[in-house]
Amino acid sequence: MTKNFAMFPIIVLLTLLTAPIIIMYVYLVLDTFSNTPPGALFPTSFTLEHWRFLIDPSIAGNVWIPTLNSLIFASCCTVIVLTISSTGGYALSRLNMPFRSFFLGGLMVLHAFPAVTLLIGIFLILNFSGLYNTLTGIVLVKAALTLPLGVWIMKGFYDAVPWEIEMAGVQDGASRFTVWRRLVLPQIRPGFVALGAFAFLEGWGEYLLPRVLAPSADFRVLSVFLATLSAPDTANYDFSLFQAVGLFYTLPVLLLFLIFQNRLMNIFNGGTKG
């Protein structure tokens, strides 16, 4: 019995288990490009009418402004998380810091707090500092909430880099910063890329923080824009339009996953050294 034939029952079982999800996504795509009468199982005609919101703001509002806000929000979060995580993870992995174990435990404790439990405190701080209802405020909050996991992940990748590489650079007269930038950082490039993709997806998919901490329409991100279309009790509710906007919202996520899927699969392969 060949290995492929032995795996055949498992493949069939997994296909059956995932079939409802696959069918759901197929219908999601089909519905955005077709018209289906109520109660019918299959579409009767294909159309691009549900995607007119991309060029006609009178249908659902200008979708490009929330898209730009989401892009800025997710990109800024990614830059902050990558910058601080790459340096903080190195410090926790390589430097003989006091209370190092306390910091490592604190990172996990901080990451364990759901954002919703911190909303009142975050609101008071942003309101006091004048950052409430600004894009800068929610960027800082989202980056701060993502940082504990980011620092922990980067520390794991630094743990896997042999000390000999770093010591060779120091013995050649290079500064510690030069060794980190030119020798160590290239070694953890897979983790750097994976964390960047992860942080971007976290920012792109965020709904709660922008909805609560930046309610102004000027800073509305795409997730909040999509939520404004989900009003099934209204007489003019267009479910196909809602699906089309939702699919448009998902496209960058799918694209990033296709590009970085191998990197994302390795994101939790960091070391566990204390």
CSV table of C-alpha atoms in Angstrom, one decimal:
chain,number,residue,atom,x,y,z
A,1,MET,CA,0.0,0.0,0.0
A,2,THR,CA,1.5,3.3,-1.1
A,3,LYS,CA,1.7,6.3,1.3
A,4,ASN,CA,-0.8,8.3,-0.9
A,5,PHE,CA,-3.3,5.5,-0.9
A,6,ALA,CA,-3.0,5.1,2.9
A,7,MET,CA,-3.8,8.8,3.3
A,8,PHE,CA,-6.8,8.6,1.0
A,9,PRO,CA,-9.4,7.9,3.8
A,10,ILE,CA,-8.1,10.9,5.8
A,11,ILE,CA,-8.2,13.1,2.7
A,12,VAL,CA,-11.9,12.1,2.0
A,13,LEU,CA,-12.8,12.7,5.7
A,14,LEU,CA,-11.2,16.1,5.8
A,15,THR,CA,-12.9,17.0,2.5
A,16,LEU,CA,-16.3,16.0,3.8
A,17,LEU,CA,-15.7,18.0,7.0
A,18,THR,CA,-14.6,21.1,5.2
A,19,ALA,CA,-17.2,20.9,2.4
A,20,PRO,CA,-19.8,23.1,4.1
A,21,ILE,CA,-17.2,25.8,4.6
A,22,ILE,CA,-16.0,25.5,1.0
A,23,ILE,CA,-19.6,25.6,-0.3
A,24,MET,CA,-20.4,28.7,1.9
A,25,TYR,CA,-17.4,30.6,0.4
A,26,VAL,CA,-18.3,29.5,-3.2
A,27,TYR,CA,-21.9,30.8,-2.7
A,28,LEU,CA,-20.5,34.0,-1.2
A,29,VAL,CA,-18.4,34.7,-4.4
A,30,LEU,CA,-21.3,33.6,-6.7
A,31,ASP,CA,-23.8,35.9,-4.9
A,32,THR,CA,-21.7,38.9,-5.5
A,33,PHE,CA,-21.6,38.3,-9.2
A,34,SER,CA,-25.1,37.0,-9.8
A,35,ASN,CA,-28.8,37.5,-9.1
A,36,THR,CA,-30.6,34.7,-7.3
A,37,PRO,CA,-34.4,34.8,-6.8
A,38,PRO,CA,-35.6,34.3,-3.2
A,39,GLY,CA,-35.8,30.6,-2.4
A,40,ALA,CA,-33.8,29.6,-5.4
A,41,LEU,CA,-30.7,27.5,-5.0
A,42,PHE,CA,-28.8,28.6,-8.1
A,43,PRO,CA,-28.4,32.0,-9.7
A,44,THR,CA,-30.4,32.9,-12.7
A,45,SER,CA,-28.1,35.6,-14.2
A,46,PHE,CA,-24.6,37.0,-13.7
A,47,THR,CA,-24.1,40.7,-13.1
A,48,LEU,CA,-21.5,43.2,-11.8
A,49,GLU,CA,-24.2,45.4,-10.3
A,50,HIS,CA,-23.3,44.5,-6.7
A,51,TRP,CA,-19.7,45.8,-7.3
A,52,ARG,CA,-20.9,49.3,-8.5
A,53,PHE,CA,-20.2,50.6,-4.9
A,54,LEU,CA,-16.5,50.8,-6.0
A,55,ILE,CA,-17.2,53.6,-8.5
A,56,ASP,CA,-20.6,55.0,-7.3
A,57,PRO,CA,-20.5,56.5,-3.8
A,58,SER,CA,-24.3,57.1,-3.8
A,59,ILE,CA,-24.8,53.3,-3.3
A,60,ALA,CA,-23.1,52.8,0.1
A,61,GLY,CA,-20.9,55.8,0.5
A,62,ASN,CA,-17.2,56.3,-0.5
A,63,VAL,CA,-15.6,53.0,0.2
A,64,TRP,CA,-12.1,54.2,-0.7
A,65,ILE,CA,-11.8,56.5,2.4
A,66,PRO,CA,-12.4,53.7,4.9
A,67,THR,CA,-10.1,51.5,2.8
A,68,LEU,CA,-7.3,54.2,3.0
A,69,ASN,CA,-7.9,54.6,6.7
A,70,SER,CA,-7.7,50.8,7.2
A,71,LEU,CA,-4.5,50.7,5.2
A,72,ILE,CA,-2.9,53.6,7.2
A,73,PHE,CA,-4.1,52.0,10.5
A,74,ALA,CA,-2.8,48.5,9.7
A,75,SER,CA,0.5,49.8,8.2
A,76,CYS,CA,1.3,52.1,11.2
A,77,CYS,CA,0.6,49.3,13.6
A,78,THR,CA,2.9,47.0,11.7
A,79,VAL,CA,5.8,49.5,11.7
A,80,ILE,CA,5.5,50.1,15.4
A,81,VAL,CA,5.1,46.5,16.3
A,82,LEU,CA,8.1,45.4,14.1
A,83,THR,CA,10.3,48.2,15.4
A,84,ILE,CA,9.7,47.7,19.1
A,85,SER,CA,9.4,43.9,18.9
A,86,SER,CA,12.6,43.4,17.0
A,87,THR,CA,14.6,45.4,19.5
A,88,GLY,CA,12.7,44.3,22.7
A,89,GLY,CA,12.9,40.7,21.7
A,90,TYR,CA,16.7,41.0,21.2
A,91,ALA,CA,17.1,42.6,24.6
A,92,LEU,CA,15.2,39.9,26.3
A,93,SER,CA,17.0,37.1,24.5
A,94,ARG,CA,20.6,38.4,24.6
A,95,LEU,CA,21.1,40.9,27.3
A,96,ASN,CA,21.6,40.1,31.0
A,97,MET,CA,18.7,42.3,32.2
A,98,PRO,CA,17.5,42.4,35.8
A,99,PHE,CA,14.0,41.0,36.4
A,100,ARG,CA,14.2,39.3,33.0
A,101,SER,CA,12.0,36.4,34.0
A,102,PHE,CA,9.5,38.9,35.4
A,103,PHE,CA,9.4,40.7,32.1
A,104,LEU,CA,8.8,37.4,30.2
A,105,GLY,CA,6.0,36.4,32.5
A,106,GLY,CA,4.6,39.9,32.3
A,107,LEU,CA,4.4,39.7,28.5
A,108,MET,CA,2.1,36.7,28.6
A,109,VAL,CA,0.0,38.3,31.3
A,110,LEU,CA,-0.4,41.5,29.3
A,111,HIS,CA,-1.3,39.5,26.2
A,112,ALA,CA,-4.0,37.5,28.1
A,113,PHE,CA,-6.1,40.6,28.8
A,114,PRO,CA,-8.9,40.9,26.3
A,115,ALA,CA,-9.1,44.4,24.8
A,116,VAL,CA,-12.7,44.8,25.8
A,117,THR,CA,-11.8,44.6,29.5
A,118,LEU,CA,-9.4,47.6,29.1
A,119,LEU,CA,-11.7,49.8,27.1
A,120,ILE,CA,-12.8,52.1,29.9
A,121,GLY,CA,-9.2,52.7,31.1
A,122,ILE,CA,-8.0,53.2,27.5
A,123,PHE,CA,-10.8,55.6,26.8
A,124,LEU,CA,-9.9,57.7,29.9
A,125,ILE,CA,-6.2,57.8,28.9
A,126,LEU,CA,-7.0,58.8,25.3
A,127,ASN,CA,-9.5,61.4,26.4
A,128,PHE,CA,-7.1,62.9,28.9
A,129,SER,CA,-4.2,63.0,26.3
A,130,GLY,CA,-6.4,64.4,23.5
A,131,LEU,CA,-6.0,61.4,21.3
A,132,TYR,CA,-9.7,60.2,21.6
A,133,ASN,CA,-11.4,60.1,18.2
A,134,THR,CA,-8.1,60.2,16.3
A,135,LEU,CA,-6.4,57.7,14.1
A,136,THR,CA,-3.2,58.2,16.0
A,137,GLY,CA,-4.9,57.1,19.2
A,138,ILE,CA,-6.3,53.8,17.9
A,139,VAL,CA,-2.9,53.1,16.2
A,140,LEU,CA,-1.1,53.5,19.5
A,141,VAL,CA,-3.6,51.4,21.4
A,142,LYS,CA,-3.7,48.6,18.8
A,143,ALA,CA,0.1,48.5,18.6
A,144,ALA,CA,0.4,48.4,22.4
A,145,LEU,CA,-2.0,45.5,22.6
A,146,THR,CA,-0.1,43.5,19.9
A,147,LEU,CA,3.4,44.2,21.2
A,148,PRO,CA,3.5,41.6,24.0
A,149,LEU,CA,3.0,38.7,21.6
A,150,GLY,CA,5.3,40.4,19.0
A,151,VAL,CA,8.1,40.7,21.5
A,152,TRP,CA,7.6,37.1,22.7
A,153,ILE,CA,7.7,35.8,19.1
A,154,MET,CA,10.8,37.7,18.2
A,155,LYS,CA,12.6,36.6,21.3
A,156,GLY,CA,12.0,33.0,20.3
A,157,PHE,CA,13.5,33.6,16.9
A,158,TYR,CA,16.6,35.4,18.5
A,159,ASP,CA,17.0,32.4,20.8
A,160,ALA,CA,17.5,30.2,17.7
A,161,VAL,CA,20.4,32.3,16.4
A,162,PRO,CA,23.8,30.8,17.5
A,163,TRP,CA,25.8,32.9,19.8
A,164,GLU,CA,29.0,32.2,17.7
A,165,ILE,CA,27.7,34.4,14.9
A,166,GLU,CA,27.3,37.4,17.2
A,167,MET,CA,30.6,36.8,19.1
A,168,ALA,CA,32.5,36.6,15.8
A,169,GLY,CA,31.3,40.1,14.9
A,170,VAL,CA,32.1,41.5,18.3
A,171,GLN,CA,35.6,40.1,18.2
A,172,ASP,CA,36.1,41.7,14.8
A,173,GLY,CA,35.5,45.1,16.4
A,174,ALA,CA,31.9,45.7,15.4
A,175,SER,CA,29.6,47.5,17.8
A,176,ARG,CA,26.7,45.6,19.4
A,177,PHE,CA,24.2,47.6,17.3
A,178,THR,CA,26.2,46.8,14.1
A,179,VAL,CA,26.3,43.1,15.0
A,180,TRP,CA,22.5,43.1,15.6
A,181,ARG,CA,21.7,45.0,12.4
A,182,ARG,CA,24.1,43.3,10.0
A,183,LEU,CA,24.5,39.8,11.4
A,184,VAL,CA,21.7,38.9,13.7
A,185,LEU,CA,18.7,40.6,12.0
A,186,PRO,CA,19.2,38.8,8.6
A,187,GLN,CA,19.1,35.5,10.6
A,188,ILE,CA,15.6,36.2,11.9
A,189,ARG,CA,14.2,37.5,8.7
A,190,PRO,CA,11.5,34.8,8.4
A,191,GLY,CA,10.2,35.7,11.8
A,192,PHE,CA,10.4,39.4,11.0
A,193,VAL,CA,8.4,38.9,7.8
A,194,ALA,CA,5.9,36.6,9.6
A,195,LEU,CA,5.4,39.1,12.4
A,196,GLY,CA,4.9,41.9,10.0
A,197,ALA,CA,2.2,40.0,8.1
A,198,PHE,CA,0.6,39.0,11.4
A,199,ALA,CA,0.5,42.6,12.7
A,200,PHE,CA,-0.9,43.9,9.5
A,201,LEU,CA,-3.7,41.3,9.5
A,202,GLU,CA,-4.4,42.1,13.1
A,203,GLY,CA,-4.7,45.8,12.3
A,204,TRP,CA,-6.7,45.2,9.1
A,205,GLY,CA,-9.3,43.0,10.9
A,206,GLU,CA,-9.7,45.2,14.0
A,207,TYR,CA,-13.2,46.4,14.6
A,208,LEU,CA,-13.8,47.1,18.3
A,209,LEU,CA,-11.1,49.7,18.9
A,210,PRO,CA,-11.9,51.9,15.9
A,211,ARG,CA,-15.6,51.6,16.5
A,212,VAL,CA,-15.4,52.7,20.2
A,213,LEU,CA,-12.3,55.0,20.3
A,214,ALA,CA,-12.6,56.7,16.9
A,215,PRO,CA,-16.4,57.0,16.2
A,216,SER,CA,-16.0,59.9,13.8
A,217,ALA,CA,-16.8,59.2,10.2
A,218,ASP,CA,-13.4,60.8,9.2
A,219,PHE,CA,-11.5,58.0,10.8
A,220,ARG,CA,-13.9,55.1,9.9
A,221,VAL,CA,-12.0,52.0,8.9
A,222,LEU,CA,-13.3,49.3,6.5
A,223,SER,CA,-14.6,47.0,9.3
A,224,VAL,CA,-16.7,49.7,10.8
A,225,PHE,CA,-17.9,50.7,7.3
A,226,LEU,CA,-19.0,47.2,6.7
A,227,ALA,CA,-20.9,47.1,10.0
A,228,THR,CA,-22.9,50.1,8.9
A,229,LEU,CA,-24.2,48.1,6.0
A,230,SER,CA,-25.4,45.2,8.1
A,231,ALA,CA,-28.9,46.4,8.9
A,232,PRO,CA,-31.2,43.5,7.9
A,233,ASP,CA,-34.3,45.1,9.5
A,234,THR,CA,-34.3,48.0,7.1
A,235,ALA,CA,-36.6,47.9,4.1
A,236,ASN,CA,-33.8,48.6,1.5
A,237,TYR,CA,-31.3,46.2,2.9
A,238,ASP,CA,-29.1,44.8,0.2
A,239,PHE,CA,-27.6,41.5,1.3
A,240,SER,CA,-25.7,41.1,-2.0
A,241,LEU,CA,-24.1,44.5,-1.6
A,242,PHE,CA,-23.1,43.6,2.0
A,243,GLN,CA,-21.5,40.4,0.7
A,244,ALA,CA,-19.7,42.2,-2.1
A,245,VAL,CA,-18.2,44.8,0.4
A,246,GLY,CA,-17.3,41.9,2.7
A,247,LEU,CA,-15.5,40.1,0.0
A,248,PHE,CA,-13.7,43.3,-1.0
A,249,TYR,CA,-12.7,43.7,2.7
A,250,THR,CA,-11.3,40.1,2.7
A,251,LEU,CA,-9.3,40.4,-0.5
A,252,PRO,CA,-6.1,41.9,1.1
A,253,VAL,CA,-6.2,39.2,3.8
A,254,LEU,CA,-6.4,36.4,1.2
A,255,LEU,CA,-3.6,38.0,-0.8
A,256,LEU,CA,-1.3,38.4,2.2
A,257,PHE,CA,-2.1,34.8,3.3
A,258,LEU,CA,-1.3,33.4,-0.1
A,259,ILE,CA,2.0,35.3,-0.2
A,260,PHE,CA,3.2,34.7,3.4
A,261,GLN,CA,1.4,31.4,4.3
A,262,ASN,CA,4.6,29.5,4.8
A,263,ARG,CA,6.0,32.3,7.0
A,264,LEU,CA,2.8,32.5,9.0
A,265,MET,CA,2.9,28.8,9.7
A,266,ASN,CA,6.4,29.2,11.3
A,267,ILE,CA,5.5,32.2,13.4
A,268,PHE,CA,5.1,30.2,16.6
A,269,ASN,CA,8.3,28.2,16.1
A,270,GLY,CA,10.2,30.5,18.4
A,271,GLY,CA,12.4,29.2,21.2
A,272,THR,CA,11.1,28.5,24.6
A,273,LYS,CA,14.3,29.3,26.5
A,274,GLY,CA,13.5,31.4,29.6
